[in-house]
CSV table of C-alpha atoms and ligand atoms in Angstrom, one decimal:
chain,number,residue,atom,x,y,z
A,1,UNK,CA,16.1,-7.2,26.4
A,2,UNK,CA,13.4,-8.6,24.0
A,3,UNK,CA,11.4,-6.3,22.2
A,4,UNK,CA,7.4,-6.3,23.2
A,5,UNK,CA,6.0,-6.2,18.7
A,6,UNK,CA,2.3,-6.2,18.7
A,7,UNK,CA,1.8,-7.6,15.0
A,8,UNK,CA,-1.5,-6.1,13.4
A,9,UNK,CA,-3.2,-8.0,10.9
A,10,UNK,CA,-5.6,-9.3,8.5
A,11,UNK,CA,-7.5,-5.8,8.5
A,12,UNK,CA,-11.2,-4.5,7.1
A,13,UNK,CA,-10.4,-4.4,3.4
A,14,UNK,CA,-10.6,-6.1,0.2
A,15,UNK,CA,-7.0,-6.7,0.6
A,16,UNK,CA,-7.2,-8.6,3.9
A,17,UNK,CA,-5.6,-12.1,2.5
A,18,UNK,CA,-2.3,-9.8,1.4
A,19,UNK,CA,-2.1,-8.8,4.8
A,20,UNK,CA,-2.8,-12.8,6.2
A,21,UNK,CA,0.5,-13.5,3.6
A,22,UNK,CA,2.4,-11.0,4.7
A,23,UNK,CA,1.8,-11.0,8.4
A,24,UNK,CA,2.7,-14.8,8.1
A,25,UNK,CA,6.3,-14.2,6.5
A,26,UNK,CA,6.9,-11.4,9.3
A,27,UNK,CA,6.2,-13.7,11.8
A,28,UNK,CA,8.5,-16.4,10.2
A,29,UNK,CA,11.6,-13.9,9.5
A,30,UNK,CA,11.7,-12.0,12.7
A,31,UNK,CA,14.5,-13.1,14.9
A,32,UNK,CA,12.5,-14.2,18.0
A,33,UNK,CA,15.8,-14.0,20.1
A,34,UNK,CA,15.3,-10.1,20.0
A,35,UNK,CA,11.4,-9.7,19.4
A,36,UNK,CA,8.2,-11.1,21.6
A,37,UNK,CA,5.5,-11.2,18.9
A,38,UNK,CA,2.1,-10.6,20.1
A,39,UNK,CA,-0.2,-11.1,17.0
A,40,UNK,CA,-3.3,-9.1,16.7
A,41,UNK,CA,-5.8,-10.1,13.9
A,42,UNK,CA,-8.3,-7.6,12.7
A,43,UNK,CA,-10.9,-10.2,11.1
A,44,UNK,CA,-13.2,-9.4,7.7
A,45,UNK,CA,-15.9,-8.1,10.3
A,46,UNK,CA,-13.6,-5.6,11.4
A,47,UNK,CA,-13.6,-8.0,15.0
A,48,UNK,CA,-10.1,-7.7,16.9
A,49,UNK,CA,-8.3,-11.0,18.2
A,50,UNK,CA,-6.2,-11.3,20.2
A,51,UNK,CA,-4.4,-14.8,19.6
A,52,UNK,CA,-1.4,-17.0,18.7
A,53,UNK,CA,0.4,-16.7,16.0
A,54,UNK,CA,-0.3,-17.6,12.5
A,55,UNK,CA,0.8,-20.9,10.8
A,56,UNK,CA,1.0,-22.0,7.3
A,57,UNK,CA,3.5,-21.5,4.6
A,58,UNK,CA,3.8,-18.4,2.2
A,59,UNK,CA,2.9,-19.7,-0.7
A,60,UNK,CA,-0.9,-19.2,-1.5
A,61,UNK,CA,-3.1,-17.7,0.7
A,62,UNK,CA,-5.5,-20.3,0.4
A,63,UNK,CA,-2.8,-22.6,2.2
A,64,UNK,CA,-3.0,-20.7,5.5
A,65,UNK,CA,-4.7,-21.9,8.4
A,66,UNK,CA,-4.6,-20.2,11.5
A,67,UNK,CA,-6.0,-20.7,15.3
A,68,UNK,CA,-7.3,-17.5,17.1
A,69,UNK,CA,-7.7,-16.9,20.7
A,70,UNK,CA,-9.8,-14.2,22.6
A,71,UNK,CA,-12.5,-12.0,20.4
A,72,UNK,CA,-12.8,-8.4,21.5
A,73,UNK,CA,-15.3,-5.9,19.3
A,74,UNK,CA,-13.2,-2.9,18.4
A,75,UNK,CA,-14.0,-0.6,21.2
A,76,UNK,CA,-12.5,-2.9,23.3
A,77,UNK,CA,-8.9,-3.0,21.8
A,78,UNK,CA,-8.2,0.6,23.0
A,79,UNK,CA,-8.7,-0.5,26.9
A,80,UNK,CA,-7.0,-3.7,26.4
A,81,UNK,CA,-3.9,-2.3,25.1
A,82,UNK,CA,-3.7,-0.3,27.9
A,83,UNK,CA,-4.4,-2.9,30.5
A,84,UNK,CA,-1.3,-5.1,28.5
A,85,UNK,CA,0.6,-2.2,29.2
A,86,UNK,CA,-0.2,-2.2,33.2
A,87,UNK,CA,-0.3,-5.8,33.4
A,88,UNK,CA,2.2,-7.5,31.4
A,89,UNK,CA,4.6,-4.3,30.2
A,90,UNK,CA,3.3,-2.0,27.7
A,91,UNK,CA,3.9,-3.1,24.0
A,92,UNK,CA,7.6,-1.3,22.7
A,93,UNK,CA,6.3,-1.1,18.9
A,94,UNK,CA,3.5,-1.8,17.1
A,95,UNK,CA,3.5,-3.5,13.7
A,96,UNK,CA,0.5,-2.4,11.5
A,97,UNK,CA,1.0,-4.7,8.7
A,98,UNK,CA,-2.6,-3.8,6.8
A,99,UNK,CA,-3.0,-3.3,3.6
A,100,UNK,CA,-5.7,-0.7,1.7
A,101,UNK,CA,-8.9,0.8,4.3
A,102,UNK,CA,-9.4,0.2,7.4
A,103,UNK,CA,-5.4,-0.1,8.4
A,104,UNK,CA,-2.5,1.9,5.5
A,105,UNK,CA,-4.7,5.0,5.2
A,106,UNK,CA,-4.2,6.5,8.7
A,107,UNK,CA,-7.4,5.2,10.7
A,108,UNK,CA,-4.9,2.2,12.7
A,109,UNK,CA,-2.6,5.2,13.1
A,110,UNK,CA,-4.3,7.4,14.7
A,111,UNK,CA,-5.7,5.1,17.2
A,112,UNK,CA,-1.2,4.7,17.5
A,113,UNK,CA,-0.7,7.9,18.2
A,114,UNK,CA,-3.6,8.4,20.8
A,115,UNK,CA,-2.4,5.4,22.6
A,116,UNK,CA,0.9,6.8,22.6
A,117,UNK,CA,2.4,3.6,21.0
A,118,UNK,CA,5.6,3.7,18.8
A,119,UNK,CA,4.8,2.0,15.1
A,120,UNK,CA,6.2,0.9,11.8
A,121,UNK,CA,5.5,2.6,9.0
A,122,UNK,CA,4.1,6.3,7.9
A,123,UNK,CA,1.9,8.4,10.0
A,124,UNK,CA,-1.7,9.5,10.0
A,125,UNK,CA,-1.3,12.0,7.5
A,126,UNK,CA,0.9,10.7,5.0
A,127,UNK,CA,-1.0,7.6,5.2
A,128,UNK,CA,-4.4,8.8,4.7
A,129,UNK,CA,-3.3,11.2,2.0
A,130,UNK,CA,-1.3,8.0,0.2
A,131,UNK,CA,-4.9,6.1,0.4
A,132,UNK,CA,-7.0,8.2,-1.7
A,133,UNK,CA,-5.6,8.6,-5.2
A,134,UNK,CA,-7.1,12.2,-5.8
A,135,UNK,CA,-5.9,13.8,-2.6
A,136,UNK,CA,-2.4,12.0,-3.5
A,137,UNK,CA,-2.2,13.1,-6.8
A,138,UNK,CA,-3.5,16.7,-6.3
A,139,UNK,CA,-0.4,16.7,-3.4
A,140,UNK,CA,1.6,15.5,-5.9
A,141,UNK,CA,0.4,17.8,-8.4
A,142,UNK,CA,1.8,20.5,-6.3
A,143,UNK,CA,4.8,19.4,-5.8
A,144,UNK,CA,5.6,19.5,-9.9
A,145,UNK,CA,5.6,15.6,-10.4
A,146,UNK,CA,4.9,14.6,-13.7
A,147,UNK,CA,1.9,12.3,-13.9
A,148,UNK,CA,-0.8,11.3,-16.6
A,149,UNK,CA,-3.8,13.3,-16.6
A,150,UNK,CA,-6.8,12.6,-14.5
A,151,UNK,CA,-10.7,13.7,-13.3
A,152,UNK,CA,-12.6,12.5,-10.4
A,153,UNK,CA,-16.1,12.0,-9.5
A,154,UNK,CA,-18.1,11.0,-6.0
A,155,UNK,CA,-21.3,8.7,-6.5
A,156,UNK,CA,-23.8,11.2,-6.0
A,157,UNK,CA,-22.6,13.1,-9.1
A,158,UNK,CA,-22.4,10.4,-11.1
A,159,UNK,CA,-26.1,9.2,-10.2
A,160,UNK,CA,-27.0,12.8,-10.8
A,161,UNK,CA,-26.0,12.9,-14.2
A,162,UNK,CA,-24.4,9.9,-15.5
A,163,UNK,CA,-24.0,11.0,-19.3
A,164,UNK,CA,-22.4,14.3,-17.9
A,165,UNK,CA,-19.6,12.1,-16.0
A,166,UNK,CA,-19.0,10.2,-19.1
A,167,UNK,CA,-18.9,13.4,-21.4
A,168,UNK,CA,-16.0,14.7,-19.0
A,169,UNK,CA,-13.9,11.6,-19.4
A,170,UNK,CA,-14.4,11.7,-22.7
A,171,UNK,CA,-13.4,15.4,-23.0
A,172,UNK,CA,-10.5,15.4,-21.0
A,173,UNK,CA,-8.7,12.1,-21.4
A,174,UNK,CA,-10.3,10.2,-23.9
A,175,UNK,CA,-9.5,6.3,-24.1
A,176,UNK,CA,-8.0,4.3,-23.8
A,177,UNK,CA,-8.7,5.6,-19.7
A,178,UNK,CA,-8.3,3.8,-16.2
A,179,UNK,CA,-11.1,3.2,-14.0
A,180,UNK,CA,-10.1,3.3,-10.4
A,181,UNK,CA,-11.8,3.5,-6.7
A,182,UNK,CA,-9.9,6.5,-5.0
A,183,UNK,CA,-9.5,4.3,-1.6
A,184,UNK,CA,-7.9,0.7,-2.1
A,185,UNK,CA,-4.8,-1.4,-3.9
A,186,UNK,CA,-4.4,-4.3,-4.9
A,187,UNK,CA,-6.4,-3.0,-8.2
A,188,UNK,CA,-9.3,-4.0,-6.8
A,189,UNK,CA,-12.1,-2.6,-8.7
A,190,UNK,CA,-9.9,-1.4,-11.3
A,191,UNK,CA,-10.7,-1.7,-15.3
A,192,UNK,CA,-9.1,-0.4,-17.9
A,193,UNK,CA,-11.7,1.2,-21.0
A,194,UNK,CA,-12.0,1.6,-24.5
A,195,UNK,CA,-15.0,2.7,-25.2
A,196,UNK,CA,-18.4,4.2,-23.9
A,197,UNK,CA,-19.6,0.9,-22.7
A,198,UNK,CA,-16.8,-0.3,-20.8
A,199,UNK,CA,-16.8,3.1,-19.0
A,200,UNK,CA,-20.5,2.5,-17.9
A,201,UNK,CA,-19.5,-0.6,-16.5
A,202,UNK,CA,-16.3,0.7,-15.3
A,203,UNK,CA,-18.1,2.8,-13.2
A,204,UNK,CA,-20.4,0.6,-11.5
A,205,UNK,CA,-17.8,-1.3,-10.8
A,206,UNK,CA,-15.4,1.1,-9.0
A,207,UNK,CA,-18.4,2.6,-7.5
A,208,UNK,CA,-19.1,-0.6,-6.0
A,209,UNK,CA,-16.2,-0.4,-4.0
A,210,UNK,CA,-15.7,3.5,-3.1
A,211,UNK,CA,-18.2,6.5,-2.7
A,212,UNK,CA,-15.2,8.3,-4.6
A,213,UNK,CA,-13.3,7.3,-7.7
A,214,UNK,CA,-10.9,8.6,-10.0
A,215,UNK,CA,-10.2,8.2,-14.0
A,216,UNK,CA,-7.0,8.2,-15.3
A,217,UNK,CA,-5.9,8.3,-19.4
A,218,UNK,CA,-4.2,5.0,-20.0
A,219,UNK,CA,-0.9,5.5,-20.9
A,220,UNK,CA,1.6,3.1,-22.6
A,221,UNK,CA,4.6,2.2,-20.9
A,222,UNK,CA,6.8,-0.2,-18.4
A,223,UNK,CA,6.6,0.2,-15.0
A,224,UNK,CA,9.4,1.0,-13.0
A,225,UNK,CA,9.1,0.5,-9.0
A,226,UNK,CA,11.5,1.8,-5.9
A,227,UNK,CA,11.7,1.0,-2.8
A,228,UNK,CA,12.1,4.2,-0.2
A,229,UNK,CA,13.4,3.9,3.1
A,230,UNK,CA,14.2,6.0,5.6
A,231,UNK,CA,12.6,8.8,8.4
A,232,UNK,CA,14.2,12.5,7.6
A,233,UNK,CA,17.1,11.3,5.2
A,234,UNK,CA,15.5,8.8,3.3
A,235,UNK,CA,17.2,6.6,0.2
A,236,UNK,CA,16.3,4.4,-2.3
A,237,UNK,CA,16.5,1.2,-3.5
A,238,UNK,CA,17.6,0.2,-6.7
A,239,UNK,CA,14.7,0.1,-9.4
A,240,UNK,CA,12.7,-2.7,-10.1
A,241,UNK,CA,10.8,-3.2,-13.2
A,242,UNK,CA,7.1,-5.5,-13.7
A,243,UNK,CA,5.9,-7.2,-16.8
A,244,UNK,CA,2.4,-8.6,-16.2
A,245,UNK,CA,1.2,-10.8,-19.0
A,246,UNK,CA,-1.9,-9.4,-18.9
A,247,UNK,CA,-3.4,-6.7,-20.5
A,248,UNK,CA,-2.3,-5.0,-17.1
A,249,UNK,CA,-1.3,-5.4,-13.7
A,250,UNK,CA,-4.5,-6.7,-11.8
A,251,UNK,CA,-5.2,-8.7,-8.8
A,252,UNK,CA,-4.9,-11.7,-10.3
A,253,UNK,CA,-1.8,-11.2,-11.6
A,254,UNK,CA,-0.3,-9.6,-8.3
A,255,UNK,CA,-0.8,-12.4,-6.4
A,256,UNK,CA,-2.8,-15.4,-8.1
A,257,UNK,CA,-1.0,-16.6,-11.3
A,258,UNK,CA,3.0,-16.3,-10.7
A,259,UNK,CA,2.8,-15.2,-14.3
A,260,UNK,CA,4.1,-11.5,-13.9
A,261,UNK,CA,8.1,-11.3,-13.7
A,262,UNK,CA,9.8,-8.8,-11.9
A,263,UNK,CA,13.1,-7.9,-12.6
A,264,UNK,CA,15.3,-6.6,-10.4
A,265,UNK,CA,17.3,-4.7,-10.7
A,266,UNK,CA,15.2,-2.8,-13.9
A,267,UNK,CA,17.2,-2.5,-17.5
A,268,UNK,CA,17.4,1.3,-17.8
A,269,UNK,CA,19.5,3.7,-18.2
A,270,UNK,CA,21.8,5.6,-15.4
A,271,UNK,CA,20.3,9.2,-16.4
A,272,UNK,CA,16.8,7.1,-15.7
A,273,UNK,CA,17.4,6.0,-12.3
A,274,UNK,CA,18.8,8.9,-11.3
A,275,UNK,CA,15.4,10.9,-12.1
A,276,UNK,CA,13.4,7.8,-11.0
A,277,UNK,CA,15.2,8.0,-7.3
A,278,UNK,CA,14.5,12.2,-7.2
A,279,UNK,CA,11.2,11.7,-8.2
A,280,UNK,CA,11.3,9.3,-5.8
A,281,UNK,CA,12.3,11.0,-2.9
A,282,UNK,CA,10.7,14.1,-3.9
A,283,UNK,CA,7.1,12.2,-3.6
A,284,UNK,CA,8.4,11.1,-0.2
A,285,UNK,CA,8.8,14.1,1.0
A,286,UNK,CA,5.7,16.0,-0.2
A,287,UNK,CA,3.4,13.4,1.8
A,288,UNK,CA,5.3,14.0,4.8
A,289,UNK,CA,6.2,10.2,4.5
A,290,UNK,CA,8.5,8.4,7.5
A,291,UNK,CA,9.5,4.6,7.4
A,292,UNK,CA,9.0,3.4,3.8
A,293,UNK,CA,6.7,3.4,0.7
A,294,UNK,CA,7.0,1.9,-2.7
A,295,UNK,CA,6.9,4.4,-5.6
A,296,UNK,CA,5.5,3.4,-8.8
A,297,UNK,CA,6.2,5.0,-11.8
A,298,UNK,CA,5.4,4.7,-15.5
A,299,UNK,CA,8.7,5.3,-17.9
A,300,UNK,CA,7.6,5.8,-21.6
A,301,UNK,CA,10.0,4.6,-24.9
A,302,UNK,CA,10.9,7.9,-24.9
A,303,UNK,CA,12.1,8.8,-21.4
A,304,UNK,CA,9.5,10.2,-19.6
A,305,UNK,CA,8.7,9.5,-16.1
A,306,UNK,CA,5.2,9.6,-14.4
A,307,UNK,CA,4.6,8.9,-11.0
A,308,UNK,CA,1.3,6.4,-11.1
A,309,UNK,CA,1.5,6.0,-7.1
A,310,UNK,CA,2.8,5.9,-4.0
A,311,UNK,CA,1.9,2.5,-1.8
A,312,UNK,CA,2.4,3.8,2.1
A,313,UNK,CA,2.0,-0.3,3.5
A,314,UNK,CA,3.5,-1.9,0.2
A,315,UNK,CA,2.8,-6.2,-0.3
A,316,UNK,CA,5.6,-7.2,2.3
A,317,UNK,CA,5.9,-11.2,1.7
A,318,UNK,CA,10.0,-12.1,1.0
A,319,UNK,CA,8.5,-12.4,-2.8
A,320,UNK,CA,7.2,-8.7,-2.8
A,321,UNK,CA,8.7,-6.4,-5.0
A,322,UNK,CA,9.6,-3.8,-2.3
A,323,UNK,CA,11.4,-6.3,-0.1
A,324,UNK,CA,13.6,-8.2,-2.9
A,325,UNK,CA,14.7,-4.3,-4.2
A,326,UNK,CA,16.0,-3.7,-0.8
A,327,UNK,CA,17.6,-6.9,-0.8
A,328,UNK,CA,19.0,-6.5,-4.2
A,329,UNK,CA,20.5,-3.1,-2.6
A,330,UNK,CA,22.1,-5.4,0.3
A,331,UNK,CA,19.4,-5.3,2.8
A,332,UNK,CA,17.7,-8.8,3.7
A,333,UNK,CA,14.2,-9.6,4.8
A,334,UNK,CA,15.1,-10.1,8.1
A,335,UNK,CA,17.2,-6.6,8.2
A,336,UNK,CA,14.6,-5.1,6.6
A,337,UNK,CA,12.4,-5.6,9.3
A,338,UNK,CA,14.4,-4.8,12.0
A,339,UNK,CA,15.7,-1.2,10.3
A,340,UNK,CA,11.6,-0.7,9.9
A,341,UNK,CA,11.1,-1.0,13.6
A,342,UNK,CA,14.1,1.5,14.4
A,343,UNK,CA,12.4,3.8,12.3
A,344,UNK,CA,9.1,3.6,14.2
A,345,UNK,CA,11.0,4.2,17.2
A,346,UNK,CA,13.4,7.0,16.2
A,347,UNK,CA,10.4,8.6,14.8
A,348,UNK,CA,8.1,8.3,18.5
A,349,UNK,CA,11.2,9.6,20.2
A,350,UNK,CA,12.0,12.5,17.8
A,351,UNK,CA,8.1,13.7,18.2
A,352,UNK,CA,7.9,13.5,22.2
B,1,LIG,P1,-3.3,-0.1,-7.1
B,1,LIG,O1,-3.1,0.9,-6.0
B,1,LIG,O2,-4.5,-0.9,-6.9
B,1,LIG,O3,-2.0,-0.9,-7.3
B,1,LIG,P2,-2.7,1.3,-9.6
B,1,LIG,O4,-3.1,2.7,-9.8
B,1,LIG,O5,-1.3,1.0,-9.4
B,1,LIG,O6,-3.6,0.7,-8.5
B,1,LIG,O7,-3.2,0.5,-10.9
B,1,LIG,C1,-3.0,-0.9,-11.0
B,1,LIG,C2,-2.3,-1.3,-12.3
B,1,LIG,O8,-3.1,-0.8,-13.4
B,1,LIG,C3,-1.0,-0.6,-12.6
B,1,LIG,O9,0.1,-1.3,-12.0
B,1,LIG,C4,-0.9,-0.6,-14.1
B,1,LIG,O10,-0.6,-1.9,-14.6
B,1,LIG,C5,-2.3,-0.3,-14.5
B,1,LIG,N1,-2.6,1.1,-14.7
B,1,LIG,C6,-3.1,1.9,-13.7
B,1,LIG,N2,-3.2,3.2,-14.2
B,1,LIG,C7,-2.7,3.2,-15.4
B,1,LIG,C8,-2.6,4.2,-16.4
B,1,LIG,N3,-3.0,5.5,-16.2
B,1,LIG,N4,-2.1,3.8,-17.6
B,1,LIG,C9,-1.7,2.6,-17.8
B,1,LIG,N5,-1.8,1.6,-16.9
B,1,LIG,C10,-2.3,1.9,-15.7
B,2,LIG,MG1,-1.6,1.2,-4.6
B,3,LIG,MG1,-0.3,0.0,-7.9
């Protein structure tokens, strides 16, 4: 028996045309022998579609055209999920492929889990507490991960009393420092600051994007990324190291200029990994995670590890870092999938 996948997304974020990329390879990799895809686009307006499938190739997102079919405003998704399932057979797993607001920080999720619909990927709390830096990093914080230090600030504060904002960066951290909203990826609205002037704009900038943001001391080091899979016994992938040849790791360079090189598996040392994949595991577990993430750490010249993040709805295109670590630790795109969606299901089943 095919599996009913509802495929969500595009999404309401500033990281929509990831989703549009990744959504697209999905589609193309899933063996349609043992899945019935049913795509749902979530367009820029936050308008849900209900359509055909995507077409294009995965190269840029620019090169992507697609066709929809039927708009419904939001509201109506809820009743028209449930009229699928009287209708045509209710959907056996949901696919919430969104990336950043709006979709990886628990809002798509816990419209899931009121509908009673299986889905891929972490749940309503570990998703919302992976979306906002501060709340992940003070969970963190509590669990004894190592991490560079930080201060955060909402917008009203900062319009209060702008110099005193600036005074406590300055105080604590010092530069150089990272700007960063609390709620996105994709280092959108992200700078990096070496004085007082690139703060100021720093600040308008992230606050252009978030009511809440967070500031980070800059730290110098490679970064090390692994992939986590798994529901109560989760394991790793191997470790996977990114060079950007930028001055850091920004949008651009994620996904415009094919100019950052990841290498798989990373050039450290055992002892390394092995504290990489606890830290790993550890950060996993205190955010209650289930399915996957992709933890990101910071590794210094001298050893030390930092967790920087955890991404709960990591870039998911067959040229992602997440997947080609799992396929470096023999798991392919299309298996990859596949062992995603038998989490989502092992998970609904263990809660009922
Ligand atoms: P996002 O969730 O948007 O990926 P990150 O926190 O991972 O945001 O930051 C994006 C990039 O900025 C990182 O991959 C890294 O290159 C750089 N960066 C972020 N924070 C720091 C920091 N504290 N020190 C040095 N580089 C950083
Ligand atoms: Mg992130
Ligand atoms: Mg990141």
């Amino acid at each position: 028996m095919k599996k009913k996948l509802g495929l969500l997304y595009g999404g309401k974020s500033a990281e929509h045309h990831v989703s549009l990329q990744t959504a697209l390879a999905v589609i193309n990799a899933l063996e349609h022998d043992k899945f019935d895809i049913h795509p749902i686009y979530i367009a820029e307006n936050g308008e849900w579609i209900k359509g055909p499938l995507l077409n294009g190739k995965v190269e840029s997102v620019t090169s992507l055209q697609f066709s929809h079919g039927e708009a419904l405003p939001p509201t109506a998704l809820a009743p028209t999920l449930f009229q699928a399932e009287q209708s045509e057979g209710s959907f056996d797993v949901i696919f919430p492929l969104l990336h950043g607001p709006n979709g990886e920080d628990g809002t798509v999720q816990g419209l899931l889990e009121l509908l009673n619909l299986p889905y891929v990927g972490n749940g309503v709390l570990a998703s919302s507490a992976g979306m906002d830096k501060v709340i992940m990093k003070n969970i963190f914080a509590q669990a004894g991960l190592p991490q560079v230090n930080y201060v955060w600030f909402i917008r009203s504060e900062w319009e209060h009393n702008r110099e005193k904002a600036y005074g406590v960066v300055e105080e604590e951290l010092g530069y150089p420092c990272f700007v960063k909203p609390a709620n996105l990826g994709s280092s959108v609205g992200i700078s990096k600051c070496s004085n007082r002037e690139e703060l100021e704009g720093a600040f308008k900038e992230a606050f252009q994007f978030d009511r809440k943001i967070i500031i980070e001391q800059g730290i110098e080091a490679r970064e090390i990324e692994l992939g986590v899979l798994g529901n109560d016994k989760p394991q790793c992938s191997v470790a996977g190291e990114i060079i950007p040849k930028v001055e850091f790791y920004d949008y651009k360079a994620k996904y415009e200029d094919g100019n950052t090189a990841l290498i798989i598996p990373a050039e450290i040392a055992e002892d390394e990994y092995a504290m990489l994949q606890e830290l790993a595991l550890r950060a996993f577990k205190a955010l209650d995670c289930s399915g996957l993430v992709r933890a990101d750490f910071f590794l210094t010249k001298d050893g030390q590890a930092y967790i920087n993040e955890v991404n709960t709805m990591p870039g998911f295109t067959p040229f992602s870092m997440f997947p080609l670590l799992w396929k470096h630790t023999g798991v392919d795109y299309p298996q990859l999938i596949e062992r995603l969606v038998e989490l989502g299901l092992e998970r609904h089943e263990e809660k009922q």
